Short mmCIF file of C-alpha atoms in Angstrom, two decimals:
data_model
loop_
_atom_site.label_atom_id
_atom_site.label_comp_id
_atom_site.label_asym_id
_atom_site.label_seq_id
_atom_site.Cartn_x
_atom_site.Cartn_y
_atom_site.Cartn_z
CA MET A 1 15.54 -4.99 -24.21
CA ASN A 2 13.44 -2.63 -24.63
CA VAL A 3 11.62 0.06 -22.65
CA LEU A 4 8.24 -1.64 -21.44
CA ASP A 5 10.86 -4.38 -20.79
CA ILE A 6 13.19 -2.25 -18.23
CA ILE A 7 9.69 0.22 -16.67
CA SER A 8 7.81 -3.74 -16.45
CA TRP A 9 10.73 -5.47 -14.47
CA VAL A 10 11.40 -2.22 -12.62
CA LEU A 11 7.48 -2.40 -11.49
CA ILE A 12 7.95 -5.86 -10.16
CA LEU A 13 11.10 -5.17 -8.20
CA ILE A 14 8.67 -2.32 -6.66
CA GLY A 15 6.09 -4.60 -6.14
CA SER A 16 8.35 -7.14 -4.15
CA PHE A 17 10.41 -4.65 -2.05
CA ALA A 18 6.69 -3.64 -0.59
CA CYS A 19 6.35 -7.55 0.04
CA LEU A 20 9.17 -7.86 2.06
CA THR A 21 8.54 -4.53 3.93
CA ALA A 22 4.98 -6.06 4.03
CA GLY A 23 6.73 -9.40 5.83
CA LEU A 24 9.48 -7.27 8.23
CA GLY A 25 6.16 -4.60 9.70
CA LEU A 26 4.68 -8.15 10.48
CA ILE A 27 7.55 -9.12 12.05
CA ARG A 28 8.74 -6.05 14.06
CA LEU A 29 5.02 -3.82 14.58
CA PRO A 30 3.69 -4.47 18.39
CA ASP A 31 0.75 -5.31 18.29
CA PHE A 32 -2.36 -7.27 15.86
CA PHE A 33 -3.55 -4.79 14.85
CA CYS A 34 -0.53 -3.04 14.50
CA ARG A 35 0.52 -5.83 12.45
CA SER A 36 -2.73 -4.99 9.85
CA HIS A 37 -2.02 -2.82 8.20
CA ALA A 38 1.61 -3.87 7.01
CA GLY A 39 -0.49 -6.91 5.48
CA GLY A 40 -2.83 -3.52 4.43
CA ILE A 41 0.91 -3.00 2.14
CA MET A 42 0.80 -6.43 0.13
CA ASP A 43 -2.48 -5.94 -0.88
CA SER A 44 -2.29 -2.28 -2.42
CA LEU A 45 1.43 -1.57 -3.95
CA GLY A 46 2.53 -5.29 -4.06
CA MET A 47 -0.26 -6.22 -5.81
CA GLY A 48 -0.79 -3.97 -7.40
CA CYS A 49 3.37 -3.25 -8.46
CA LEU A 50 3.88 -6.92 -9.66
CA PHE A 51 0.43 -7.43 -11.13
CA ALA A 52 1.53 -4.05 -13.48
CA GLY A 53 4.69 -5.45 -13.72
CA MET A 54 3.58 -9.08 -15.76
CA ALA A 55 0.41 -7.25 -17.71
CA LEU A 56 3.42 -4.95 -19.13
CA GLN A 57 5.02 -8.72 -20.08
CA SER A 58 1.72 -10.55 -22.00
CA SER A 59 1.39 -10.95 -25.47
CA SER A 60 -2.45 -10.89 -25.58
CA PRO A 61 -5.05 -9.13 -24.76
CA LEU A 62 -7.14 -11.71 -22.85
CA VAL A 63 -4.49 -11.97 -20.22
CA LEU A 64 -4.42 -7.81 -19.69
CA VAL A 65 -8.06 -8.21 -18.30
CA LYS A 66 -7.38 -11.17 -16.53
CA LEU A 67 -4.62 -9.97 -14.43
CA PHE A 68 -6.76 -6.10 -14.16
CA PHE A 69 -9.86 -8.30 -12.28
CA ILE A 70 -7.46 -11.06 -10.66
CA TYR A 71 -6.68 -7.74 -8.91
CA GLY A 72 -10.33 -6.08 -8.68
CA PHE A 73 -10.39 -9.04 -6.84
CA VAL A 74 -7.87 -8.96 -4.66
CA LEU A 75 -9.12 -5.06 -3.66
CA LEU A 76 -11.94 -6.57 -2.88
CA THR A 77 -11.79 -9.00 -0.88
CA GLY A 78 -8.35 -7.92 0.82
CA PRO A 79 -9.74 -5.70 3.02
CA ALA A 80 -12.57 -8.04 3.66
CA ALA A 81 -10.68 -9.95 5.12
CA ILE A 82 -8.23 -8.10 6.93
CA HIS A 83 -11.90 -6.48 8.60
CA ALA A 84 -12.40 -9.06 9.26
CA LEU A 85 -9.84 -10.71 11.69
CA ALA A 86 -9.69 -6.93 12.66
CA ARG A 87 -13.23 -7.02 14.12
CA ALA A 88 -13.33 -10.88 15.20
CA ALA A 89 -10.05 -9.76 17.42
CA LEU A 90 -11.92 -6.94 19.39
CA HIS A 91 -15.00 -9.27 20.26
CA ALA A 92 -13.02 -12.07 21.31
CA GLY A 93 -11.58 -9.41 24.11
CA LEU A 94 -7.91 -8.37 22.86
CA LYS A 95 -8.09 -4.83 23.34
CA PRO A 96 -5.60 -2.93 20.29
CA GLN A 97 -2.18 -1.34 22.39
CA LEU A 98 -2.03 2.89 22.48
CA GLY A 99 -0.37 6.00 23.36
CA LYS A 100 3.31 6.54 21.70
CA SER A 101 5.48 3.63 22.08
CA THR A 102 9.34 4.13 20.83
CA GLY A 103 11.96 1.54 21.28
CA GLY A 104 12.99 -1.42 19.92
CA ASP A 105 11.43 -4.39 18.37
CA ALA A 106 8.15 -5.49 20.46
CA SER A 107 8.68 -8.65 18.06
CA THR A 108 8.12 -10.68 21.61
CA ARG A 109 4.45 -11.06 21.98
CA MET B 1 -36.49 -10.05 -15.23
CA ARG B 2 -34.20 -9.36 -13.81
CA LYS B 3 -32.95 -12.24 -12.76
CA PHE B 4 -32.92 -13.40 -15.98
CA THR B 5 -30.47 -10.60 -16.46
CA THR B 6 -27.73 -12.21 -14.06
CA LEU B 7 -27.95 -15.22 -15.99
CA ILE B 8 -26.74 -13.93 -19.33
CA VAL B 9 -24.03 -11.34 -16.89
CA LEU B 10 -22.50 -14.79 -15.77
CA THR B 11 -23.59 -16.80 -19.01
CA ALA B 12 -21.33 -14.11 -20.50
CA SER B 13 -18.53 -13.48 -18.38
CA TRP B 14 -17.74 -17.13 -18.58
CA LEU B 15 -17.60 -17.62 -21.59
CA ALA B 16 -15.40 -14.32 -22.19
CA TRP B 17 -12.77 -15.69 -20.00
CA SER B 18 -12.46 -19.05 -20.31
CA GLY B 19 -11.71 -19.44 -23.86
CA HIS B 20 -12.17 -22.43 -24.29
CA TYR B 21 -15.33 -23.80 -26.26
CA ASP B 22 -16.09 -27.75 -26.86
CA GLY B 23 -18.34 -29.76 -25.56
CA LEU B 24 -17.01 -30.76 -22.10
CA LEU B 25 -15.77 -27.72 -21.09
CA LEU B 26 -19.00 -25.35 -21.60
CA SER B 27 -20.86 -28.08 -20.11
CA PHE B 28 -18.79 -27.60 -17.40
CA GLY B 29 -18.96 -23.64 -17.72
CA ALA B 30 -23.20 -24.27 -17.80
CA ALA B 31 -22.63 -26.17 -14.24
CA SER B 32 -21.28 -23.48 -12.80
CA VAL B 33 -23.42 -20.87 -13.67
CA LEU B 34 -26.08 -22.06 -12.90
CA CYS B 35 -24.10 -22.96 -9.35
CA VAL B 36 -23.55 -18.98 -8.94
CA PHE B 37 -26.54 -18.55 -9.98
CA TYR B 38 -28.22 -20.92 -7.30
CA LEU B 39 -26.01 -19.50 -4.52
CA LEU B 40 -26.74 -15.72 -5.36
CA ASN B 41 -30.09 -16.81 -5.34
CA ARG B 42 -30.01 -18.53 -1.96
CA ILE B 43 -28.65 -15.03 -0.68
CA GLY B 44 -30.77 -12.64 -1.77
CA LEU B 45 -29.19 -11.62 -4.43
CA ALA B 46 -29.99 -12.66 -8.32
CA ALA B 47 -32.02 -9.55 -9.79
CA LEU B 48 -29.15 -7.34 -10.26
CA ASP B 49 -30.02 -3.55 -8.80
CA PRO B 50 -29.58 -1.38 -11.19
CA ARG B 51 -28.41 1.09 -8.33
CA SER B 52 -25.91 -0.93 -7.30
CA ALA B 53 -24.26 -1.11 -11.31
CA LYS B 54 -24.54 2.43 -11.15
CA THR B 55 -22.44 3.09 -8.19
CA PHE B 56 -19.78 0.76 -9.55
CA LEU B 57 -19.51 2.48 -12.96
CA LYS B 58 -19.26 5.96 -10.89
CA MET B 59 -15.80 4.31 -8.69
CA VAL B 60 -14.43 4.63 -12.32
CA PRO B 61 -12.81 8.77 -11.36
CA TYR B 62 -12.95 7.56 -7.86
CA LEU B 63 -9.83 5.03 -7.99
CA PRO B 64 -7.52 6.76 -9.24
CA TRP B 65 -7.99 9.36 -6.65
CA LEU B 66 -7.75 6.12 -4.10
CA LEU B 67 -4.40 4.79 -5.80
CA ARG B 68 -2.30 8.35 -5.29
CA GLU B 69 -4.09 8.02 -1.29
CA ILE B 70 -2.69 4.77 -1.15
CA ILE B 71 1.32 4.88 -2.44
CA LYS B 72 1.16 8.57 -0.57
CA SER B 73 0.08 5.91 2.98
CA ASN B 74 2.45 3.89 1.36
CA ILE B 75 5.71 5.93 1.67
CA ASP B 76 4.92 6.65 5.00
CA VAL B 77 4.26 3.00 6.65
CA ALA B 78 7.25 1.46 4.61
CA LYS B 79 9.69 4.11 6.59
CA ILE B 80 7.94 3.41 9.18
CA ILE B 81 8.25 -0.50 9.16
CA TRP B 82 11.96 0.03 7.92
CA GLN B 83 12.85 3.27 11.04
CA PRO B 84 15.84 1.09 12.86
CA LYS B 85 13.32 1.50 16.75
CA ILE B 86 10.47 1.85 15.46
CA SER B 87 8.36 4.77 17.01
CA ILE B 88 4.79 4.43 16.69
CA ASP B 89 1.29 6.38 18.34
CA PRO B 90 -2.04 3.78 17.24
CA ALA B 91 -5.33 5.26 18.23
CA VAL B 92 -8.65 4.27 18.00
CA ARG B 93 -11.46 6.57 17.36
CA GLU B 94 -14.89 6.58 15.57
CA ILE B 95 -15.54 8.64 12.56
CA PRO B 96 -18.75 9.52 10.59
CA ALA B 97 -20.38 7.70 7.75
CA THR B 98 -22.84 9.82 5.82
CA GLN B 99 -23.36 6.50 2.85
CA GLU B 100 -27.15 5.19 2.91
CA THR B 101 -26.50 2.52 0.28
CA ALA B 102 -24.78 -1.21 2.51
CA LEU B 103 -21.87 -1.17 -0.38
CA GLY B 104 -21.31 2.78 0.10
CA LEU B 105 -20.62 2.07 4.28
CA VAL B 106 -18.39 -0.97 2.30
CA THR B 107 -16.90 1.19 0.60
CA PHE B 108 -15.41 3.74 2.24
CA ALA B 109 -14.35 0.99 5.18
CA ASN B 110 -12.66 -1.25 2.70
CA SER B 111 -11.26 2.10 0.63
CA VAL B 112 -9.40 2.86 4.84
CA THR B 113 -8.90 -1.04 4.74
CA LEU B 114 -7.15 -0.42 1.93
CA THR B 115 -5.09 2.74 2.63
CA PRO B 116 -1.82 1.75 4.93
CA GLY B 117 -1.80 3.25 8.28
CA THR B 118 -5.62 2.96 9.01
CA LEU B 119 -8.22 -0.40 9.34
CA SER B 120 -11.31 -0.12 9.99
CA ILE B 121 -12.09 -2.05 12.76
CA ASN B 122 -16.17 -1.53 12.88
CA ALA B 123 -18.84 -0.31 10.65
CA THR B 124 -22.50 0.66 11.61
CA PRO B 125 -24.82 2.73 9.75
CA GLY B 126 -23.43 6.64 10.16
CA SER B 127 -20.48 5.66 11.96
CA LEU B 128 -16.88 3.56 11.24
CA THR B 129 -14.30 2.78 14.24
CA VAL B 130 -11.15 3.54 13.06
CA HIS B 131 -7.88 2.09 14.25
CA ALA B 132 -4.49 4.25 12.87
CA LEU B 133 -0.89 3.71 13.22
CA GLU B 134 -0.76 7.28 13.99
CA ALA B 135 -3.14 9.10 15.65
CA ALA B 136 -2.29 12.50 13.19
CA ALA B 137 -3.79 10.63 10.77
CA PHE B 138 -7.31 11.68 11.89
CA ASP B 139 -5.91 15.42 12.32
CA GLY B 140 -7.29 17.36 8.97
CA GLU B 141 -9.55 16.21 6.26
CA GLY B 142 -8.24 13.25 5.20
CA PHE B 143 -11.23 10.95 5.92
CA SER B 144 -13.71 13.67 6.15
CA GLU B 145 -12.95 14.10 2.21
CA MET B 146 -12.90 10.06 1.57
CA ASP B 147 -16.37 9.17 3.02
CA ARG B 148 -17.30 12.30 1.26
CA ARG B 149 -16.22 11.22 -2.22
CA VAL B 150 -17.71 7.57 -1.81
CA THR B 151 -21.24 9.07 -0.60
CA GLY B 152 -20.89 10.85 -3.80
CA LEU B 153 -21.12 7.96 -5.40
CA GLU B 154 -23.63 6.57 -4.38
CA ASN B 155 -27.29 7.81 -6.50
#
């Protein structure tokens, strides 16, 4: 096992952990808008580390360029989708919960 | 003339990405290039705007800075999510956006959304409505610095 393999596996593990965190956040955070933040972790760190890990495993430069561009498209479209969802929710009359909130999982909403 | 450049760019990127050069797949490629060109033409974007191309080039030094911000705020939000008892302080505020072009405003709004913990929920020329997981995100220079950097990408 060479150094590149190890770095690649570490990146893939970090990316997987970030995706797990995003999923947990989607369940645990209290309202729609807060949950959208958790989705952002998946788009940025989760996908980023997974793609970087896969890029280190690839043997041809063409695959590398393709992975790079796919991540570029994810970075462009992910936030646009989240923005569209949040805006639609706002227009439909959903009010964000504001102010401090402490306490256990507010996952019943 | 600019529309012709768009066709060439589309064809070149299809050829570079496919890696297949037999007759059948080349004709599929030509068909998809024409399809994309037709759609671009319909929404009035077929003529490449040299200003946008310049903005894309200027993004190269902006991205590493954005990446660092993204990693920092990812760690902050991950900490919140893994707390045994979640304690947050969500807030919505308007922040000024000094970009002049639509592309600049989109870049700013997307950068805000990409940074976990802050989410742009409405964008109008001149201002951005931002939802933050922690009201503390509005303290300090975070947003005005990002705004300044994105405006610097224009023209």
